[in-house]
């Protein structure tokens, strides 16, 4: 049985009192940095409130996917929402759409598009079309917007630079389609090919679009062609309400995270531009929901930029602002990250992520701080992120006994 | 998806700079011994170099197969090579062959044979034929070597005492065959029976061989019959090169470990007779490979013999000889064992095995020594051995991000 269905089978519904809060600090986990006494960002930062929470709760470590595997935001969040991130991996096209605020319908097919530059023979000579500006990307897309293909509606959305999203809307589409992007210069874009029988008709629609598009883009200039990849549809995931009987809401500022929350059926609350705004919104809607997902972005961005001190600083900002959340006294508060983004690596990484769980029903483990080294020895042990949802439900007394 | 295929799908190939070294101390894990202050062999031994490595790295524990499961060398090594040791278990016949330096072809069927002694009615009265010497085993085998069975070629190899290996070579053989060994005295050897339809022809060949063999062995003396068990073929495992893009080499002295390394496509380097020789060979071939498996045997043998002090001594010898390996500055160095072999038990055991990982990309966890008690609290946590391969690849920056 799929993990989320197993937890679902045990879920106790209609409890409107015991609130669950998942405070997700994006890219939280760090790496010992030689310039900072081999401390991680979290070890270096001063965060007395989180430390106090740790002493009232239990800590542990989350492995986002499997040991050694560095996750993108998609699988990392899906796991924290209780889904197996390998079998329910969200395709690139869908993620790209979520990232710009589009939540695909369940029958849509999405693909990530790149403008590229080809020579007179149609051979790709620049896979990113010289990284044209987003304005030029918009301009090129406007040439393609009135292309009609019988059998589906087509939408095109600029992302950034040479990147865009292709959305096919129809009633009988299928996303099992291979990339038209050959993945290298020196080759022509490929035709879209159906990877399964059921996708043959959709592949035909894609090729009908691409043929017309290539005709319109032709010319002795950059961005005179396009390639598509990551054809995908929304995985059929039931919402939190259906699965767990949870009225759930997301407090996220960036489109990607709002989109990922929508995939599991959360309401997206309008929550301003910073963490204090997010917490004010939380308070306003406290009675309306049973589960709140709060997404704190800045730690990840600083990690990606290699900014150790900024990342530590954003942890401190969060720590000093978290009071209003604690005052609401959620039945279960989990503080963790979707993955590690160590400044030392300037990228997402595979390292486990610190987890802090505070609840009247948690077994206190004597943790005295919220750091990687404390969490690695914490009472919750090291577990895959996909099990967190079960822990949250359990500590909120929202899972019934399994078996007699 | 099988674990090794999942890691394989993320592998970054063609990196010729970041070397991975797996230093496997056979039977490393020990057990608190009442004669030695309830210390384990590793806790008792003096190993300042390994301790220094621990303080620069991270530690943890490996569970060879599953909690409580004592592994043989086959599954224990397969797991460390990234294979699920339960679904890809190597059969007894194949392992026995590997142990005497025979690497079976992919279409061979192997079985472990025992000479036994039967009474006038063909009923087994001694399953080990009085543990005849290897010389007598050779002599008995020589009676059987010119047996011909149309449909396959037959090889017979003495192992030790009453034990030998039967190898069937052919193009359409199948190893799903039940033991002819009834597993007890007081019964006759059984006919070989096909466990699946596809193995019926092969079972017929085996029985044709056995009938002739029993005829030739007949007589009022020991070793006048034989039984076979562990019929098996090589599991179809792709090599490290194909799977992970790793040029890999094994530095092992004993045939079994060379054989296990060959199963996953490693080159076997000629590396002398002791650890210093192995390290000299490592240095010579440093530029030729991306992954090195170094097998250190003596700790296991001492554990099997119940020699606590000798096992501790061999750990000390390794520790004092390891300098040349450290000087090579591998991108990732893992020091661990395939399983525990506590002198207190005189056998392999199920206890988790200490793991030490040193890499510029590892999260230092404050470990100050390399012992079971430190590793049990280490930052890497306790994980199944099959995940080590993913950690090694990740720390060498050889795995790409999963999902976007």
Short mmCIF file of C-alpha atoms in Angstrom, two decimals, chain A residues 29-32 38 40 61 65-75 85-86 89 92 95 340 345 348 350-352 372-373 376-377 382 384, chain B residues 1 3 6-7 10 360-367 374 377-383 387-388 390-391 394-397 399-404:
data_model
loop_
_atom_site.label_atom_id
_atom_site.label_comp_id
_atom_site.label_asym_id
_atom_site.label_seq_id
_atom_site.Cartn_x
_atom_site.Cartn_y
_atom_site.Cartn_z
CA UNK A 29 20.75 21.87 6.73
CA UNK A 30 24.30 23.11 6.37
CA UNK A 31 27.83 21.88 6.25
CA UNK A 32 30.81 22.34 8.53
CA UNK A 38 33.92 23.92 11.12
CA UNK A 40 27.39 24.72 10.13
CA UNK A 61 17.19 14.04 11.34
CA UNK A 65 14.74 10.94 -0.27
CA UNK A 66 17.40 8.27 0.34
CA UNK A 67 20.94 8.46 1.71
CA UNK A 68 23.13 10.32 -0.76
CA UNK A 69 20.30 11.65 -2.88
CA UNK A 70 20.09 15.42 -3.35
CA UNK A 71 16.47 16.39 -3.96
CA UNK A 72 14.97 19.20 -5.97
CA UNK A 73 12.19 21.16 -4.30
CA UNK A 74 9.50 18.95 -5.81
CA UNK A 75 10.44 15.59 -4.28
CA UNK A 85 9.04 11.09 -3.47
CA UNK A 86 10.38 8.48 -5.89
CA UNK A 89 7.94 12.38 -8.57
CA UNK A 92 9.77 19.03 -14.81
CA UNK A 95 7.15 21.98 -11.59
CA UNK A 340 20.16 20.96 3.04
CA UNK A 345 28.49 23.75 -1.64
CA UNK A 348 21.11 21.68 -2.55
CA UNK A 350 22.05 15.17 0.22
CA UNK A 351 22.88 15.77 3.87
CA UNK A 352 20.11 14.95 6.35
CA UNK A 372 22.79 19.31 13.22
CA UNK A 373 25.04 17.70 15.82
CA UNK A 376 21.91 13.67 14.81
CA UNK A 377 21.81 12.27 18.34
CA UNK A 382 17.17 9.58 11.44
CA UNK A 384 13.06 9.49 5.68
CA UNK B 1 13.03 0.72 -9.01
CA UNK B 3 18.20 0.70 -5.51
CA UNK B 6 18.00 4.48 -8.90
CA UNK B 7 21.49 5.58 -7.91
CA UNK B 10 21.55 9.94 -11.04
CA UNK B 360 35.71 17.62 2.29
CA UNK B 361 31.96 17.41 1.66
CA UNK B 362 31.04 15.50 4.80
CA UNK B 363 29.30 17.13 7.72
CA UNK B 364 31.71 16.83 10.63
CA UNK B 365 29.86 15.45 13.59
CA UNK B 366 32.25 15.95 16.46
CA UNK B 367 33.30 12.31 16.62
CA UNK B 374 31.13 6.69 19.11
CA UNK B 377 25.96 8.26 18.12
CA UNK B 378 27.56 9.52 14.91
CA UNK B 379 26.08 12.05 12.54
CA UNK B 380 25.50 9.58 9.75
CA UNK B 381 23.06 7.64 11.91
CA UNK B 382 22.44 3.94 11.44
CA UNK B 383 21.71 2.89 7.90
CA UNK B 387 22.92 2.85 1.07
CA UNK B 388 26.66 3.35 1.54
CA UNK B 390 24.90 6.34 -2.56
CA UNK B 391 26.74 8.19 0.20
CA UNK B 394 27.25 11.82 -3.22
CA UNK B 395 30.28 12.88 -1.20
CA UNK B 396 32.39 12.56 -4.35
CA UNK B 397 29.87 14.90 -6.04
CA UNK B 399 25.22 12.15 -8.10
CA UNK B 400 23.05 14.75 -9.71
CA UNK B 401 19.95 16.27 -8.16
CA UNK B 402 16.80 14.16 -8.18
CA UNK B 403 13.84 16.09 -9.54
CA UNK B 404 13.63 19.82 -9.97
#
